[in-house]
Coordinates of C-alpha atoms in Angstrom, one line a residue:
Chain K
M747 CA 167.5 30.5 -13.2
G748 CA 170.0 33.3 -13.7
A749 CA 173.4 32.7 -15.1
T750 CA 176.1 32.4 -12.5
A751 CA 179.1 34.5 -12.6
L752 CA 182.1 33.1 -10.9
A753 CA 183.0 35.1 -7.9
G754 CA 186.3 36.9 -8.7
A755 CA 188.3 36.6 -11.9
T756 CA 188.3 34.3 -14.8
W757 CA 188.4 30.6 -14.0
T758 CA 189.2 27.7 -16.1
A759 CA 187.2 24.7 -15.3
C760 CA 189.5 22.2 -16.9
Q761 CA 192.8 21.8 -15.2
A762 CA 195.5 19.2 -15.8
P763 CA 194.9 16.1 -13.7
E764 CA 197.4 15.9 -10.8
S765 CA 198.4 12.4 -11.5
E766 CA 198.1 10.4 -14.6
G767 CA 197.4 6.8 -13.6
T768 CA 197.4 3.9 -16.0
A769 CA 194.4 1.5 -16.4
P770 CA 194.8 -1.7 -14.5
A771 CA 195.7 -4.7 -16.6
P772 CA 192.8 -7.1 -17.2
G773 CA 192.9 -10.1 -14.9
P774 CA 190.8 -12.4 -12.8
S775 CA 187.9 -10.7 -10.9
A776 CA 185.8 -12.1 -8.1
L777 CA 182.2 -12.8 -9.0
G778 CA 179.8 -10.2 -7.6
A779 CA 176.8 -10.6 -5.3
P780 CA 173.6 -12.2 -6.7
V781 CA 170.3 -10.4 -7.2
R782 CA 168.3 -9.7 -4.0
R783 CA 164.7 -8.9 -3.1
Y784 CA 165.3 -5.6 -1.3
G785 CA 168.3 -3.5 -1.8
E786 CA 170.7 -2.1 0.9
R787 CA 173.3 0.6 0.5
S788 CA 176.9 -0.2 0.1
P789 CA 178.7 -1.2 3.4
F790 CA 181.1 1.6 2.7
E791 CA 178.3 4.2 3.2
K792 CA 177.8 5.2 6.9
V793 CA 175.7 8.3 6.6
A794 CA 173.2 8.4 9.5
R795 CA 170.7 10.5 11.3
G796 CA 172.0 12.3 14.3
V797 CA 170.6 11.2 17.7
R798 CA 171.2 12.8 21.0
D799 CA 171.1 10.9 24.3
S800 CA 167.7 11.3 25.9
K801 CA 166.1 9.9 29.0
T802 CA 163.0 9.5 26.9
P803 CA 164.2 8.4 23.4
E804 CA 160.5 7.7 22.5
A805 CA 159.9 11.5 22.8
A806 CA 162.9 12.8 21.0
S807 CA 164.2 13.7 17.6
S808 CA 166.8 12.6 15.1
R809 CA 168.3 14.9 12.5
T810 CA 168.9 14.5 8.8
P811 CA 172.5 14.9 7.7
L812 CA 171.7 17.5 5.1
D813 CA 175.4 17.9 4.1
E814 CA 175.6 14.2 3.1
T815 CA 172.5 14.0 0.9
Y816 CA 172.3 14.9 -2.7
G817 CA 169.7 16.7 -4.8
I818 CA 166.3 17.6 -3.2
I819 CA 165.0 14.2 -2.0
T820 CA 165.8 13.0 1.4
P821 CA 166.2 9.2 1.5
S822 CA 163.4 7.8 3.6
A823 CA 165.8 6.1 6.0
L824 CA 167.4 9.6 6.7
H825 CA 164.2 11.6 7.0
F826 CA 164.3 13.4 10.4
E827 CA 162.2 12.0 13.2
R828 CA 160.3 13.8 16.0
H829 CA 158.1 11.5 18.1
H830 CA 156.1 12.3 21.2
A831 CA 155.4 8.7 22.4
G832 CA 157.4 6.4 20.3
V833 CA 156.9 4.7 16.9
P834 CA 153.7 2.5 17.0
D835 CA 153.7 -0.8 15.2
I836 CA 150.5 -0.7 13.1
D837 CA 149.0 -3.5 11.0
P838 CA 147.7 -1.8 7.9
S839 CA 145.0 -4.5 7.4
T840 CA 143.3 -3.3 10.6
H841 CA 144.1 0.4 10.4
K842 CA 141.2 2.7 9.7
L843 CA 140.7 6.4 9.3
L844 CA 137.6 8.0 10.7
I845 CA 136.2 11.2 9.2
H846 CA 133.6 12.7 11.5
G847 CA 132.4 15.8 13.4
L848 CA 130.5 18.5 11.4
V849 CA 129.8 16.2 8.5
E850 CA 126.7 14.7 6.9
R851 CA 128.0 11.2 7.5
S852 CA 130.8 9.8 9.6
L853 CA 133.0 7.5 7.5
L854 CA 135.5 4.9 8.2
F855 CA 138.1 4.1 5.5
S856 CA 140.3 1.0 5.4
M857 CA 143.7 1.3 3.8
D858 CA 142.5 -0.7 0.8
E859 CA 139.6 1.8 0.3
L860 CA 142.0 4.8 0.6
K861 CA 144.3 3.3 -2.0
R862 CA 141.3 2.8 -4.4
L863 CA 140.5 6.6 -4.3
P864 CA 142.1 9.0 -6.8
S865 CA 145.7 9.6 -5.7
I866 CA 148.2 12.3 -6.0
S867 CA 152.0 12.5 -5.7
R868 CA 153.8 15.7 -4.7
V869 CA 157.3 16.6 -3.6
H870 CA 157.2 18.6 -0.3
F871 CA 159.5 19.3 2.6
V872 CA 158.4 18.6 6.1
E873 CA 160.1 20.8 8.7
C874 CA 159.8 20.7 12.5
S875 CA 159.0 24.3 13.5
G876 CA 161.7 23.8 16.2
N877 CA 164.3 23.3 13.5
S878 CA 167.2 25.8 13.9
G879 CA 165.8 26.8 17.3
G880 CA 169.4 27.0 18.6
E881 CA 170.0 29.7 16.0
W882 CA 168.1 32.3 17.9
S883 CA 171.1 32.5 20.2
A884 CA 174.2 34.4 19.3
K885 CA 176.1 31.2 19.1
G886 CA 174.5 28.8 16.7
A887 CA 175.1 25.1 16.1
P888 CA 178.4 23.8 14.7
T889 CA 177.1 21.6 11.9
V890 CA 174.2 21.9 9.4
Q891 CA 172.9 18.6 10.7
L892 CA 172.5 20.1 14.2
S893 CA 171.3 23.5 13.0
H894 CA 168.9 22.5 10.2
G895 CA 168.5 18.7 10.3
L896 CA 164.9 18.8 11.5
A897 CA 163.8 19.3 7.8
S898 CA 163.6 16.7 5.1
C899 CA 161.9 16.4 1.7
S900 CA 160.1 13.5 0.1
E901 CA 157.7 12.6 -2.7
W902 CA 154.5 11.9 -0.9
T903 CA 151.7 9.8 -2.4
G904 CA 148.1 9.6 -1.1
V905 CA 144.5 10.8 -1.3
P906 CA 143.7 14.5 -1.4
L907 CA 142.1 15.1 2.0
R908 CA 139.5 17.2 0.1
I909 CA 138.1 14.0 -1.4
L910 CA 137.6 12.3 2.0
L911 CA 136.0 15.4 3.5
E912 CA 133.7 15.8 0.5
E913 CA 132.7 12.1 0.7
A914 CA 131.7 12.8 4.3
G915 CA 130.0 16.0 3.3
V916 CA 131.2 19.0 5.4
K917 CA 128.5 21.0 7.1
P918 CA 128.6 24.8 6.5
E919 CA 129.5 25.5 10.2
G920 CA 132.7 23.4 9.8
K921 CA 135.7 25.7 9.7
W922 CA 138.6 23.7 11.3
I923 CA 139.7 20.1 11.5
L924 CA 141.4 18.1 14.2
A925 CA 143.8 15.5 13.1
E926 CA 144.8 12.7 15.5
G927 CA 147.5 10.0 15.3
D928 CA 147.4 6.4 16.5
D929 CA 150.6 6.7 18.6
A930 CA 150.6 6.1 22.3
C931 CA 149.8 9.7 23.2
R932 CA 147.3 10.2 20.3
M933 CA 149.2 13.3 19.1
Q934 CA 146.7 15.8 17.7
R935 CA 146.5 19.2 16.1
S936 CA 143.9 21.6 14.9
V937 CA 144.3 23.2 11.5
T938 CA 142.0 25.2 9.2
L939 CA 139.5 23.5 7.0
E940 CA 140.6 25.9 4.2
K941 CA 144.1 24.4 4.3
A942 CA 142.8 20.8 4.5
L943 CA 140.7 21.4 1.3
E944 CA 143.4 23.3 -0.5
D945 CA 146.3 20.9 -0.6
G946 CA 146.1 18.4 2.3
I947 CA 147.2 14.9 1.5
V948 CA 146.4 11.7 3.4
A949 CA 149.6 10.0 2.4
Y950 CA 150.5 6.3 2.4
G951 CA 153.5 6.6 0.1
Q952 CA 156.9 8.1 0.5
N953 CA 159.6 8.1 -2.2
G954 CA 157.9 5.3 -4.2
E955 CA 157.2 2.9 -1.4
A956 CA 155.1 2.7 1.8
L957 CA 155.8 5.3 4.5
R958 CA 158.5 4.3 6.9
P959 CA 157.1 3.4 10.4
E960 CA 158.8 6.5 11.9
Q961 CA 157.1 8.6 9.2
G962 CA 153.6 7.5 10.1
Y963 CA 153.1 4.0 8.6
P964 CA 150.6 3.3 7.3
L965 CA 149.0 6.7 7.0
R966 CA 150.0 10.3 7.7
L967 CA 148.8 13.8 7.0
I968 CA 150.8 16.1 4.8
L969 CA 150.0 19.8 4.9
P970 CA 152.4 21.3 2.4
G971 CA 154.6 24.0 3.9
W972 CA 153.0 23.9 7.4
E973 CA 154.9 23.3 10.5
G974 CA 156.0 19.6 10.9
N975 CA 153.9 18.9 13.9
T976 CA 150.6 19.5 12.0
N977 CA 151.6 16.8 9.5
V978 CA 150.1 14.2 11.9
K979 CA 151.6 10.7 11.6
W980 CA 149.8 7.4 12.1
L981 CA 146.7 9.3 11.2
R982 CA 143.6 7.6 12.5
R983 CA 141.0 10.4 12.8
V984 CA 140.0 13.7 11.2
K985 CA 137.2 15.6 13.0
V986 CA 135.6 18.6 11.4
T987 CA 135.0 21.3 14.0
Q988 CA 133.8 24.9 14.3
G989 CA 137.0 26.1 15.9
P990 CA 140.4 24.9 17.1
Q991 CA 140.5 22.6 20.1
Y992 CA 143.5 24.3 21.8
V993 CA 145.2 21.0 22.4
K994 CA 148.5 20.8 24.3
D995 CA 150.8 20.9 21.2
E996 CA 149.2 24.0 19.8
T997 CA 149.2 26.0 23.1
S998 CA 151.9 25.0 25.5
K999 CA 154.2 24.0 22.5
Y1000 CA 154.5 25.3 19.0
T1001 CA 153.4 28.8 19.9
E1002 CA 155.9 31.7 19.8
L1003 CA 156.3 33.8 22.9
M1004 CA 157.0 37.5 22.2
E1005 CA 159.0 39.8 24.5
D1006 CA 155.8 41.5 25.7
G1007 CA 154.6 38.1 27.2
Q1008 CA 152.0 37.5 24.4
A1009 CA 152.4 34.4 22.3
W1010 CA 151.6 33.9 18.6
I1011 CA 149.3 30.9 18.1
F1012 CA 148.5 28.9 15.0
T1013 CA 151.7 30.0 13.2
F1014 CA 151.3 27.3 10.6
E1015 CA 153.4 28.4 7.6
M1016 CA 157.1 27.9 7.6
D1017 CA 158.9 31.0 6.4
A1018 CA 161.4 30.9 3.6
K1019 CA 164.8 29.5 4.6
S1020 CA 168.1 28.5 3.1
V1021 CA 171.3 27.1 4.3
I1022 CA 174.6 26.2 2.6
T1023 CA 175.2 22.5 3.1
S1024 CA 178.6 22.3 1.5
P1025 CA 181.0 23.5 2.6
S1026 CA 179.5 23.7 6.1
G1027 CA 180.5 23.3 9.7
G1028 CA 182.8 20.3 10.4
H1029 CA 184.0 20.1 6.8
A1030 CA 187.6 20.6 5.8
I1031 CA 188.5 22.1 2.4
S1032 CA 191.6 20.3 1.1
K1033 CA 193.2 23.1 -0.9
P1034 CA 192.6 26.4 -2.6
G1035 CA 191.0 26.2 -6.0
F1036 CA 187.6 25.2 -7.4
H1037 CA 184.9 24.2 -5.0
E1038 CA 181.2 24.1 -5.5
I1039 CA 179.1 25.9 -2.9
T1040 CA 175.8 24.2 -2.6
G1041 CA 172.8 24.2 -0.3
L1042 CA 169.0 23.9 0.1
A1043 CA 166.3 26.5 0.2
W1044 CA 162.5 26.0 0.9
S1045 CA 159.5 28.0 1.7
G1046 CA 156.0 27.2 3.2
R1047 CA 154.6 29.9 0.9
G1048 CA 155.4 28.4 -2.4
K1049 CA 158.3 28.2 -4.8
I1050 CA 161.8 29.5 -4.1
M1051 CA 162.5 32.3 -6.7
S1052 CA 166.1 33.0 -6.0
V1053 CA 169.0 32.3 -3.7
E1054 CA 172.0 34.7 -3.2
V1055 CA 175.3 33.6 -1.8
S1056 CA 178.0 35.7 -0.2
T1057 CA 181.6 34.6 0.3
D1058 CA 182.6 37.7 2.2
G1059 CA 180.3 37.7 5.2
G1060 CA 177.5 39.7 3.4
A1061 CA 179.6 42.5 1.9
S1062 CA 178.6 41.3 -1.6
W1063 CA 176.1 38.8 -2.9
T1064 CA 175.9 36.7 -6.1
E1065 CA 172.9 35.0 -7.4
A1066 CA 173.3 31.2 -7.3
D1067 CA 172.0 28.7 -9.8
V1068 CA 168.7 27.2 -8.7
Q1069 CA 168.3 23.6 -9.9
D1070 CA 165.2 22.9 -12.0
P1071 CA 162.6 21.6 -11.5
V1072 CA 161.6 23.9 -8.6
Y1073 CA 158.5 22.6 -6.8
S1074 CA 156.3 24.6 -4.5
R1075 CA 156.9 24.0 -0.8
A1076 CA 159.8 21.7 -1.5
F1077 CA 163.5 21.6 -1.0
T1078 CA 165.2 23.5 -3.8
R1079 CA 168.9 22.9 -4.6
F1080 CA 171.2 25.8 -5.3
R1081 CA 174.8 25.8 -6.4
M1082 CA 177.5 28.3 -7.0
P1083 CA 181.0 27.7 -8.4
W1084 CA 183.6 29.2 -6.1
K1085 CA 187.4 29.6 -6.3
W1086 CA 188.7 29.6 -2.8
D1087 CA 191.8 31.7 -2.6
G1088 CA 193.0 30.2 0.6
G1089 CA 192.1 33.1 2.8
E1090 CA 189.4 33.4 5.5
S1091 CA 185.9 33.5 4.1
V1092 CA 182.5 33.7 5.6
L1093 CA 179.8 32.0 3.5
L1094 CA 176.1 33.0 3.7
S1095 CA 173.0 32.2 1.7
R1096 CA 169.7 34.1 1.6
C1097 CA 166.6 33.1 -0.4
T1098 CA 163.5 34.9 -1.7
D1099 CA 160.2 33.0 -2.2
E1100 CA 157.4 33.7 -4.7
S1101 CA 155.5 35.8 -2.2
G1102 CA 158.5 38.2 -2.3
Y1103 CA 159.5 37.3 1.3
V1104 CA 163.3 37.6 1.8
Q1105 CA 165.1 35.4 4.4
P1106 CA 166.1 37.7 7.3
S1107 CA 169.2 38.1 9.3
R1108 CA 169.2 37.1 13.0
E1109 CA 169.0 40.8 13.9
E1110 CA 165.9 41.3 11.7
L1111 CA 164.2 38.2 13.1
I1112 CA 164.8 39.3 16.7
A1113 CA 163.5 42.8 15.9
E1114 CA 160.3 41.2 14.8
R1115 CA 159.9 38.3 17.3
G1116 CA 162.2 38.8 20.2
R1117 CA 164.7 36.3 21.5
Y1118 CA 162.5 33.7 23.1
S1119 CA 159.9 32.7 20.5
A1120 CA 161.9 29.5 20.1
Y1121 CA 160.2 28.1 17.0
H1122 CA 160.2 29.2 13.3
C1123 CA 163.8 30.4 13.3
N1124 CA 164.7 31.0 9.6
R1125 CA 167.6 33.4 10.0
I1126 CA 170.6 33.5 7.6
K1127 CA 173.2 31.1 8.7
G1128 CA 177.0 31.6 8.2
W1129 CA 179.9 29.3 7.9
R1130 CA 183.5 30.5 8.4
V1131 CA 186.2 29.0 6.2
A1132 CA 189.6 29.4 8.0
A1133 CA 192.9 29.7 6.2
D1134 CA 193.7 26.1 7.0
G1135 CA 190.5 25.0 5.2
S1136 CA 188.5 24.1 8.3
V1137 CA 184.9 25.1 8.2
S1138 CA 182.9 26.1 11.3
N1139 CA 179.9 28.0 12.5
A1140 CA 180.6 31.7 11.7
E1141 CA 179.5 32.9 15.1
A1142 CA 181.3 30.3 17.2
Chain V
M590 CA 132.8 1.2 -7.7
Q591 CA 131.3 3.1 -10.5
K592 CA 132.8 2.1 -13.8
P593 CA 133.8 4.4 -16.6
S594 CA 136.2 7.3 -16.3
A595 CA 133.7 9.7 -17.7
T596 CA 131.6 9.4 -14.6
L597 CA 134.8 10.1 -12.6
A598 CA 135.7 13.1 -14.6
V599 CA 132.2 14.6 -14.1
A600 CA 132.4 13.8 -10.4
L601 CA 135.8 15.5 -10.1
L602 CA 134.5 18.6 -11.9
V603 CA 131.7 18.8 -9.4
L604 CA 134.1 18.2 -6.5
G605 CA 136.1 21.1 -7.6
A606 CA 133.2 23.4 -7.6
H607 CA 131.5 22.9 -4.2
T608 CA 130.8 20.6 -1.4
L609 CA 128.8 17.6 -2.3
T610 CA 125.9 16.3 -0.3
A611 CA 126.1 12.8 -1.8
Q612 CA 129.0 10.5 -1.9
T613 CA 130.9 10.3 -5.2
F614 CA 133.1 7.2 -4.9
G615 CA 130.9 5.1 -2.6
L616 CA 133.9 4.0 -0.5
G617 CA 134.2 4.1 3.2
S618 CA 131.7 2.6 5.6
E619 CA 129.4 4.7 7.7
A620 CA 130.5 4.7 11.4
S621 CA 127.9 4.2 14.1
A622 CA 127.4 6.8 16.8
E623 CA 129.0 4.3 19.3
E624 CA 132.1 3.9 17.1
V625 CA 132.5 7.7 16.8
E626 CA 132.0 8.2 20.5
A627 CA 134.7 5.6 21.3
W628 CA 137.2 7.2 19.0
D629 CA 136.4 10.8 19.7
I630 CA 138.5 11.5 22.8
T631 CA 139.4 15.1 22.3
I632 CA 138.2 17.7 24.9
G633 CA 137.6 21.1 23.4
P634 CA 137.9 24.4 25.3
E635 CA 134.2 24.5 26.1
G636 CA 134.5 21.0 27.7
R637 CA 131.4 19.6 26.1
E638 CA 133.1 16.2 25.5
L639 CA 134.2 15.8 29.2
P640 CA 133.3 12.4 30.7
E641 CA 131.5 11.6 33.8
G642 CA 133.5 11.5 37.0
S643 CA 135.1 14.0 39.4
G644 CA 138.0 14.6 41.7
S645 CA 139.6 17.2 44.0
A646 CA 143.2 18.3 44.6
K647 CA 143.2 16.5 47.9
E648 CA 142.5 13.2 46.0
G649 CA 144.8 14.3 43.2
A650 CA 147.8 14.6 45.5
Q651 CA 147.7 10.8 46.0
V652 CA 147.6 10.2 42.3
Y653 CA 150.4 12.6 41.7
E654 CA 152.6 11.0 44.3
V655 CA 152.4 7.6 42.6
R656 CA 152.0 8.4 38.9
C657 CA 153.5 11.9 38.2
K658 CA 156.1 12.9 40.8
E659 CA 159.0 10.8 39.6
C660 CA 159.2 12.9 36.4
H661 CA 157.6 16.3 37.4
G662 CA 159.1 16.6 40.9
D663 CA 157.7 17.5 44.3
L664 CA 154.7 19.9 44.1
G665 CA 155.0 20.1 40.3
A666 CA 158.4 21.9 40.6
G667 CA 159.9 19.9 37.7
G668 CA 162.5 17.2 37.6
D669 CA 163.6 15.2 34.6
Q670 CA 160.5 16.6 32.9
A671 CA 158.7 20.0 32.8
A672 CA 157.8 22.0 35.8
L673 CA 154.0 22.3 36.1
V674 CA 153.8 25.3 38.4
G675 CA 154.4 29.0 37.7
K676 CA 153.0 32.5 37.3
P677 CA 152.3 34.5 34.2
E678 CA 154.9 37.1 35.3
Q679 CA 157.5 34.4 34.5
L680 CA 156.7 34.8 30.8
K681 CA 158.6 38.1 30.8
Q682 CA 161.6 36.7 32.7
T683 CA 164.9 36.2 30.9
P684 CA 164.6 33.5 29.8
P685 CA 160.9 33.0 30.2
I686 CA 159.4 30.0 31.9
K687 CA 156.4 28.3 30.4
T688 CA 154.3 26.1 32.7
V689 CA 150.7 25.1 33.1
G690 CA 150.2 28.0 35.5
S691 CA 152.1 30.6 33.6
F692 CA 151.2 29.7 30.0
W693 CA 148.4 27.2 29.3
P694 CA 145.2 29.0 28.3
Y695 CA 142.6 26.3 29.0
A696 CA 142.2 23.9 32.0
T697 CA 140.4 21.5 29.6
T698 CA 143.7 21.0 27.7
L699 CA 145.3 19.8 30.9
F700 CA 142.6 17.2 31.4
D701 CA 142.7 16.1 27.7
Y702 CA 146.5 15.8 27.6
T703 CA 146.8 14.0 30.9
R704 CA 144.1 11.6 29.9
R705 CA 145.5 10.7 26.5
A706 CA 149.3 11.0 27.0
M707 CA 150.2 10.6 30.7
P708 CA 151.9 8.9 32.5
F709 CA 154.5 8.9 29.8
E710 CA 155.2 5.1 29.9
E711 CA 151.5 4.1 30.5
P712 CA 149.3 6.6 28.7
G713 CA 145.6 6.1 28.9
T714 CA 145.7 4.1 32.2
L715 CA 144.3 6.7 34.5
T716 CA 140.5 6.6 35.3
S717 CA 138.4 9.6 34.6
D718 CA 138.2 10.3 38.4
Q719 CA 142.0 10.1 38.6
V720 CA 142.4 12.5 35.7
Y721 CA 139.9 15.0 37.2
A722 CA 141.7 14.7 40.6
V723 CA 145.2 15.1 39.3
T724 CA 144.1 18.0 37.1
A725 CA 142.6 19.6 40.2
Y726 CA 145.8 19.1 42.0
V727 CA 148.0 20.8 39.4
L728 CA 145.5 23.7 39.2
F729 CA 145.6 23.9 43.0
L730 CA 149.5 23.9 43.1
N731 CA 149.2 26.9 40.7
G732 CA 146.8 28.7 43.1
I733 CA 144.0 28.5 40.5
V734 CA 141.5 26.3 42.4
G735 CA 141.0 25.4 46.1
E736 CA 142.2 22.2 47.6
E737 CA 138.7 20.9 48.3
E738 CA 137.2 22.2 45.0
T739 CA 135.7 19.4 42.9
M740 CA 136.6 19.3 39.2
D741 CA 134.0 17.6 36.9
R742 CA 132.4 18.2 33.5
E743 CA 130.5 21.2 34.9
T744 CA 133.3 23.0 36.9
L745 CA 136.4 22.3 34.9
P746 CA 135.4 24.3 31.8
K747 CA 134.6 27.3 34.1
V748 CA 138.1 27.5 35.4
V749 CA 139.8 30.6 34.0
M750 CA 143.5 30.1 33.5
P751 CA 145.8 33.1 34.3
N752 CA 147.2 33.3 30.8
R753 CA 143.8 32.8 29.1
D754 CA 144.2 36.0 27.0
G755 CA 147.9 35.6 26.4
F756 CA 147.6 34.3 22.8
V757 CA 147.3 36.3 19.6
R758 CA 146.7 34.9 16.1
D759 CA 149.7 34.8 13.8
P760 CA 150.1 38.3 12.5
R761 CA 152.1 37.1 9.5
A762 CA 148.9 36.2 7.8
D763 CA 148.2 39.9 7.2
R764 CA 151.4 40.8 5.5

């Protein structure tokens, strides 16, 4: 994906090591730990989701530390959370999914039956449409976990929703579906039947094992590239309908208010977005010399085609390396080698997806959607590297 | 379960082409009308699914006092949780204020959400009469219905919310 030219002059990757240690002499070693049934990370690792104090922690969110994850897969334990009435404790042996509404026959599926059906595994991001909401303001968030941490990416495994709908037999007048969860508030959303048939997945697997409870155990909807709230967790019911049901979370929430007082509704697709995760706000660069700039890009409209990086606040741009394989509607890792000269630098990234859409600046986004649309903020984000190596939000 | 994979392959080909009228995999059990009715709690904008029962703002004030006020404040003015009262003009304020009165397009949504999700710590514990009554009360606080007006499956869907026409479909789809 495009050869990367090093910003600036020639650069020798190999430098002499700073200290030449000697190998330790062989001697007695303590015996390690025995085998175990379920692995845990090293006690030295402390990376965690970010949680803010809330009077209602059951209706709150936690954020993925994007700058402390590698590659494109978010560990299940670090996948962001957004719940509206807490995480239910569901016994999979009694959980059922009802398909009904404008269908030939209403069908109830047990988890065992769902797992017997043809399955599919796909890598997709899930992003809360409120992710980066604070970036509408002139002063954005200080870290990438706070600014972009309501997005994560997993390999999801489950049954294509199309199979379940076709087993029930959708009547010609069916054009939408309503998906409902089994949490305390029975969170629900309306989405188009077209999307459900195209690539909707009724998922029971995440990153090779069962979904985590906070990700919808034992069953959730995955609608690739569509705003997180439509990917209904703890899925218990899919109703085929003629039109949308105008439920609370698709009217009072998850709609975008324009400056003329009108609000966009059913804004399902997440626009292309990228962010540099390293170096990023809160980091400290130890010394001038080689550093890899890396980050993530994703789009609800398909694959990421290219990512450009600027180290001078947007005066010039260089195409970054995009890590293969690039999946549709999935996190895409980009990297660019960088030689920091020790001076102040403003780092930006901007991506283009396969629809040709280019990630906008904050000014471009506001020109289109005003200042108060709250959701779907995908502006270019900047990090300032100060001469002392500290990295902060470029607009702080 | 049907056996060989050839059957499955043919079935998948057909699946890809058009909607089937017969089941392919023979999995899933048919749900009875009673089962579906018990599960299907969503109230659409036409209100066809609304249950029996009724209530007025006058009765709703009592429900609100005990079950809602702690979080939503006196007269729906807001507290730890969202304000419920406002006017559409507030959508053009800086910053705008989105409330039931200023923003919500359908009164049926208020009934549906209150019934399924409120009170926050005890969702699903209000009777249908209580939900109708407290819905009427919040509509009354917003100046949308009268204090004595009864809300039920006939009257609630006829309520026209001030911001009913305030929503437009996502224009990004056309670009």
